[in-house]
């Protein structure tokens, strides 16, 4: 089974049949990316959310809640419907600093974190710059990093960031995007998993594919059926089925089902 922490299909296929993206026995987190919504973002998010709630095994998340940074609109927003929300995309907004900018967590950002967590929603650390990452980590209790890599890209996590998340048992979703993972094939993606596990174990690693959010994905792991090849590669390297299940399903599922 697979639990994907991050799939952008609601943004790429707004008028498609969402059900065709499901996995038998698995979970895909349907991510609503708001940065391209030029106007009326809140209404659009609510409309997409309404359609997604009708699909079984579909956690819903929001990538970039910057549209709520005008005044105190976030105070009346229904965060309870969502598995997690990220404060930014790649650029600064009223809440925090994005990965490609130099902003910091603001007082408004600290306030929205309390609102998010009070609703039972997780704070996603993906897309924050290093400074904002640690500021949010200091301010929030329930965190994850939905989709990232481990190279030197501004969108990736360095060793200090990974260690800080691992110490809190916060789940980290490994992205299939080559720019973040340096993986150009199923074997190299398996290598990225292996390097992580050798340092930090299997207890906090998960999948955050970013399918439908990027075209920079190796063709031999660009869908869920192909991703199962990675399980076979890890098995041949001596990974137990229990450890493989943790990475591909259980770590994310446990987080999703956890009372908070």
Short mmCIF file of C-alpha atoms in Angstrom, two decimals:
data_model
loop_
_atom_site.label_atom_id
_atom_site.label_comp_id
_atom_site.label_asym_id
_atom_site.label_seq_id
_atom_site.Cartn_x
_atom_site.Cartn_y
_atom_site.Cartn_z
CA UNK A 1 0.00 0.00 0.00
CA UNK A 2 0.98 3.61 -0.50
CA UNK A 3 0.22 6.78 1.42
CA UNK A 4 1.28 9.84 -0.57
CA UNK A 5 1.56 13.01 1.49
CA UNK A 6 1.48 15.32 -1.51
CA UNK A 7 -0.24 15.04 -4.90
CA UNK A 8 -1.30 18.20 -6.78
CA UNK A 9 -4.03 16.59 -8.88
CA UNK A 10 -6.82 18.96 -7.70
CA UNK A 11 -4.84 21.92 -9.05
CA UNK A 12 -3.82 20.37 -12.36
CA UNK A 13 -7.13 18.65 -13.07
CA UNK A 14 -9.75 21.00 -11.68
CA UNK A 15 -12.40 19.72 -14.08
CA UNK A 16 -11.38 16.06 -14.09
CA UNK A 17 -12.89 13.07 -12.39
CA UNK A 18 -10.92 13.09 -9.13
CA UNK A 19 -11.82 9.46 -8.40
CA UNK A 20 -9.52 8.15 -11.13
CA UNK A 21 -6.48 9.18 -9.10
CA UNK A 22 -7.24 6.81 -6.23
CA UNK A 23 -5.12 3.90 -5.04
CA UNK A 24 -6.71 0.63 -4.04
CA UNK A 25 -6.21 0.36 -0.30
CA UNK A 26 -4.01 3.46 -0.17
CA UNK A 27 -4.30 7.18 0.44
CA UNK A 28 -3.45 10.17 -1.75
CA UNK A 29 -3.33 13.57 -0.08
CA UNK A 30 -5.10 15.92 -2.47
CA UNK A 31 -3.27 19.22 -2.33
CA UNK A 32 -4.91 22.51 -3.31
CA UNK A 33 -2.15 24.82 -4.53
CA UNK A 34 -3.40 28.38 -4.19
CA UNK A 35 -0.52 30.46 -5.55
CA UNK A 36 -2.01 30.57 -9.06
CA UNK A 37 -5.41 31.76 -7.84
CA UNK A 38 -5.37 35.40 -8.87
CA UNK A 39 -8.67 36.25 -7.18
CA UNK A 40 -11.35 34.82 -4.92
CA UNK A 41 -8.93 32.15 -3.64
CA UNK A 42 -10.95 31.33 -0.54
CA UNK A 43 -14.09 30.61 -2.55
CA UNK A 44 -12.12 28.43 -4.98
CA UNK A 45 -10.52 26.49 -2.14
CA UNK A 46 -13.90 25.90 -0.54
CA UNK A 47 -15.39 24.72 -3.84
CA UNK A 48 -12.58 22.25 -4.56
CA UNK A 49 -12.68 21.02 -0.96
CA UNK A 50 -16.38 20.28 -1.25
CA UNK A 51 -15.76 18.06 -4.28
CA UNK A 52 -12.82 16.28 -2.66
CA UNK A 53 -14.66 15.39 0.53
CA UNK A 54 -16.84 13.01 -1.48
CA UNK A 55 -13.86 10.77 -2.32
CA UNK A 56 -12.85 7.98 0.05
CA UNK A 57 -9.26 7.73 1.28
CA UNK A 58 -8.49 11.31 0.27
CA UNK A 59 -6.95 13.55 2.91
CA UNK A 60 -7.05 17.19 1.81
CA UNK A 61 -4.30 19.79 2.25
CA UNK A 62 -3.60 23.38 1.26
CA UNK A 63 -0.30 24.53 -0.20
CA UNK A 64 0.15 28.22 0.66
CA UNK A 65 -2.47 29.82 2.90
CA UNK A 66 -1.18 33.30 2.04
CA UNK A 67 -4.62 34.17 0.69
CA UNK A 68 -5.76 34.30 4.34
CA UNK A 69 -3.07 36.80 5.42
CA UNK A 70 -5.25 39.84 4.70
CA UNK A 71 -6.47 41.08 8.08
CA UNK A 72 -7.88 38.30 10.24
CA UNK A 73 -9.60 36.19 7.60
CA UNK A 74 -7.80 33.09 8.87
CA UNK A 75 -9.75 33.26 12.13
CA UNK A 76 -12.99 32.27 10.39
CA UNK A 77 -11.48 29.74 7.98
CA UNK A 78 -12.41 26.09 8.60
CA UNK A 79 -9.00 24.42 9.02
CA UNK A 80 -10.63 21.32 10.53
CA UNK A 81 -11.28 19.95 7.03
CA UNK A 82 -7.60 19.71 6.22
CA UNK A 83 -4.82 17.27 7.05
CA UNK A 84 -2.18 20.00 6.84
CA UNK A 85 -1.56 23.51 5.53
CA UNK A 86 1.67 25.18 4.48
CA UNK A 87 2.13 28.85 5.37
CA UNK A 88 3.84 29.84 2.11
CA UNK A 89 4.88 28.73 -1.31
CA UNK A 90 8.30 29.83 -2.60
CA UNK A 91 7.95 33.52 -1.76
CA UNK A 92 7.24 35.66 1.28
CA UNK A 93 3.69 36.40 2.35
CA UNK A 94 2.06 37.88 5.42
CA UNK A 95 2.78 34.76 7.47
CA UNK A 96 6.37 33.70 6.77
CA UNK A 97 9.33 33.59 4.38
CA UNK A 98 9.25 31.32 1.35
CA UNK A 99 12.09 29.09 0.16
CA UNK A 100 13.27 31.52 -2.52
CA UNK A 101 12.97 34.63 -0.34
CA UNK A 102 14.52 35.90 2.89
CA UNK A 103 11.46 36.71 5.01
CA UNK A 104 10.79 35.54 8.56
CA UNK A 105 7.85 34.19 10.54
CA UNK A 106 5.64 37.17 11.37
CA UNK A 107 3.44 37.85 14.39
CA UNK A 108 0.49 37.10 12.12
CA UNK A 109 2.17 33.83 11.24
CA UNK A 110 2.53 32.91 14.91
CA UNK A 111 -1.14 33.65 15.40
CA UNK A 112 -2.29 31.56 12.44
CA UNK A 113 -0.20 28.61 13.67
CA UNK A 114 -2.21 28.63 16.90
CA UNK A 115 -5.44 28.69 14.91
CA UNK A 116 -4.31 25.87 12.62
CA UNK A 117 -3.21 23.65 15.48
CA UNK A 118 -6.29 24.47 17.51
CA UNK A 119 -8.36 22.97 14.71
CA UNK A 120 -6.38 19.71 14.66
CA UNK A 121 -4.61 20.56 11.40
CA UNK A 122 -0.86 20.06 10.94
CA UNK A 123 1.54 22.85 9.97
CA UNK A 124 3.52 21.90 6.86
CA UNK A 125 7.14 23.09 6.83
CA UNK A 126 7.63 22.57 3.09
CA UNK A 127 8.44 25.70 1.06
CA UNK A 128 9.78 27.69 4.02
CA UNK A 129 13.25 29.19 3.90
CA UNK A 130 15.75 28.02 6.53
CA UNK A 131 15.12 30.93 8.90
CA UNK A 132 11.35 30.61 8.80
CA UNK A 133 11.61 26.82 9.05
CA UNK A 134 13.23 26.94 12.47
CA UNK A 135 11.05 29.82 13.65
CA UNK A 136 7.92 27.83 12.76
CA UNK A 137 9.39 24.72 14.34
CA UNK A 138 9.84 26.67 17.57
CA UNK A 139 6.26 27.96 17.44
CA UNK A 140 4.34 24.86 16.34
CA UNK A 141 3.73 21.49 17.98
CA UNK A 142 2.10 19.47 15.21
CA UNK A 143 4.36 19.64 12.16
CA UNK A 144 5.35 17.64 9.11
CA UNK A 145 7.26 18.33 5.92
CA UNK A 146 5.04 17.08 3.13
CA UNK A 147 7.37 17.01 0.11
CA UNK A 148 11.07 17.72 -0.03
CA UNK A 149 14.48 16.37 -0.96
CA UNK A 150 17.84 16.18 0.73
CA UNK A 151 20.25 17.92 -1.65
CA UNK A 152 21.44 21.55 -1.74
CA UNK A 153 18.36 22.95 -3.46
CA UNK A 154 16.63 25.79 -1.58
CA UNK A 155 13.51 23.60 -1.42
CA UNK A 156 15.35 20.71 0.17
CA UNK A 157 16.20 20.01 3.80
CA UNK A 158 19.75 20.05 5.10
CA UNK A 159 21.06 17.72 7.81
CA UNK A 160 20.28 20.17 10.60
CA UNK A 161 16.66 20.46 9.50
CA UNK A 162 16.23 16.71 9.06
CA UNK A 163 17.75 16.03 12.49
CA UNK A 164 15.44 18.56 14.14
CA UNK A 165 12.40 16.88 12.59
CA UNK A 166 13.61 13.36 13.34
CA UNK A 167 14.10 14.28 16.99
CA UNK A 168 10.42 15.23 17.12
CA UNK A 169 9.30 12.15 15.17
CA UNK A 170 7.87 14.50 12.56
CA UNK A 171 7.12 12.80 9.25
CA UNK A 172 9.10 13.86 6.18
CA UNK A 173 7.79 13.16 2.66
CA UNK A 174 10.47 12.37 0.08
CA UNK A 175 9.70 14.04 -3.23
CA UNK A 176 10.19 12.39 -6.63
CA UNK A 177 11.15 15.72 -8.26
CA UNK A 178 14.69 15.34 -9.57
CA UNK A 179 15.73 18.89 -8.66
CA UNK A 180 15.19 18.08 -4.98
CA UNK A 181 16.10 14.41 -4.79
CA UNK A 182 18.87 14.17 -7.44
CA UNK A 183 17.20 10.88 -8.38
CA UNK A 184 16.91 10.21 -12.11
CA UNK A 185 15.65 6.64 -11.78
CA UNK A 186 13.98 4.17 -9.44
CA UNK A 187 17.39 2.92 -8.35
CA UNK A 188 18.61 6.43 -7.48
CA UNK A 189 15.36 7.18 -5.65
CA UNK A 190 15.97 4.00 -3.65
CA UNK A 191 19.47 5.28 -2.94
CA UNK A 192 18.00 8.48 -1.47
CA UNK A 193 15.77 6.43 0.80
CA UNK A 194 18.70 4.24 1.80
CA UNK A 195 20.95 7.20 2.67
CA UNK A 196 18.22 8.71 4.83
CA UNK A 197 17.50 5.44 6.64
CA UNK A 198 21.19 4.83 7.34
CA UNK A 199 21.31 8.15 9.24
CA UNK A 200 17.84 8.50 10.73
CA UNK A 201 16.07 5.14 10.53
CA UNK A 202 12.67 4.31 9.06
CA UNK A 203 10.51 5.95 11.71
CA UNK A 204 9.84 9.34 10.12
CA UNK A 205 10.33 8.90 6.37
CA UNK A 206 7.34 8.82 4.02
CA UNK A 207 6.43 9.60 0.41
CA UNK A 208 5.48 13.09 -0.75
CA UNK A 209 5.67 12.55 -4.48
CA UNK A 210 4.53 15.95 -5.78
CA UNK A 211 2.88 14.10 -8.67
CA UNK A 212 1.02 16.57 -10.93
CA UNK A 213 2.97 19.42 -9.33
CA UNK A 214 6.06 18.98 -11.50
CA UNK A 215 7.14 17.43 -14.79
CA UNK A 216 10.68 16.94 -13.46
CA UNK A 217 10.05 13.34 -12.36
CA UNK A 218 11.91 10.23 -13.60
CA UNK A 219 9.75 8.36 -16.08
CA UNK A 220 10.25 5.03 -14.32
CA UNK A 221 8.68 6.32 -11.06
CA UNK A 222 6.12 8.81 -12.37
CA UNK A 223 3.04 6.92 -11.17
CA UNK A 224 2.11 4.73 -8.22
CA UNK A 225 2.39 1.40 -10.01
CA UNK A 226 5.94 2.23 -11.08
CA UNK A 227 6.81 3.41 -7.57
CA UNK A 228 6.22 -0.12 -6.32
CA UNK A 229 9.47 -1.05 -8.09
CA UNK A 230 11.27 0.89 -5.39
CA UNK A 231 9.81 -1.44 -2.79
CA UNK A 232 11.24 -4.41 -4.69
CA UNK A 233 14.66 -2.74 -4.89
CA UNK A 234 14.69 -2.07 -1.15
CA UNK A 235 13.58 -5.62 -0.44
CA UNK A 236 16.51 -6.98 -2.45
CA UNK A 237 18.80 -4.75 -0.40
CA UNK A 238 17.67 -6.41 2.80
CA UNK A 239 14.87 -4.13 4.00
CA UNK A 240 12.13 -5.96 5.87
CA UNK A 241 8.53 -5.72 4.70
CA UNK A 242 7.71 -3.95 7.96
CA UNK A 243 10.31 -1.23 7.31
CA UNK A 244 9.19 -0.80 3.71
CA UNK A 245 5.59 -0.52 4.86
CA UNK A 246 6.58 2.19 7.36
CA UNK A 247 8.12 4.31 4.60
CA UNK A 248 5.45 3.77 1.98
CA UNK A 249 2.36 3.76 4.18
CA UNK A 250 2.41 3.39 7.94
CA UNK A 251 4.35 6.50 9.03
CA UNK A 252 2.05 8.83 7.11
CA UNK A 253 -1.10 6.86 7.93
CA UNK A 254 -0.32 6.88 11.66
CA UNK A 255 0.17 10.64 11.54
CA UNK A 256 -3.09 11.11 9.62
CA UNK A 257 -5.09 8.99 12.06
CA UNK A 258 -3.48 10.38 15.20
CA UNK A 259 -5.78 12.31 17.51
CA UNK A 260 -4.57 15.88 17.80
#
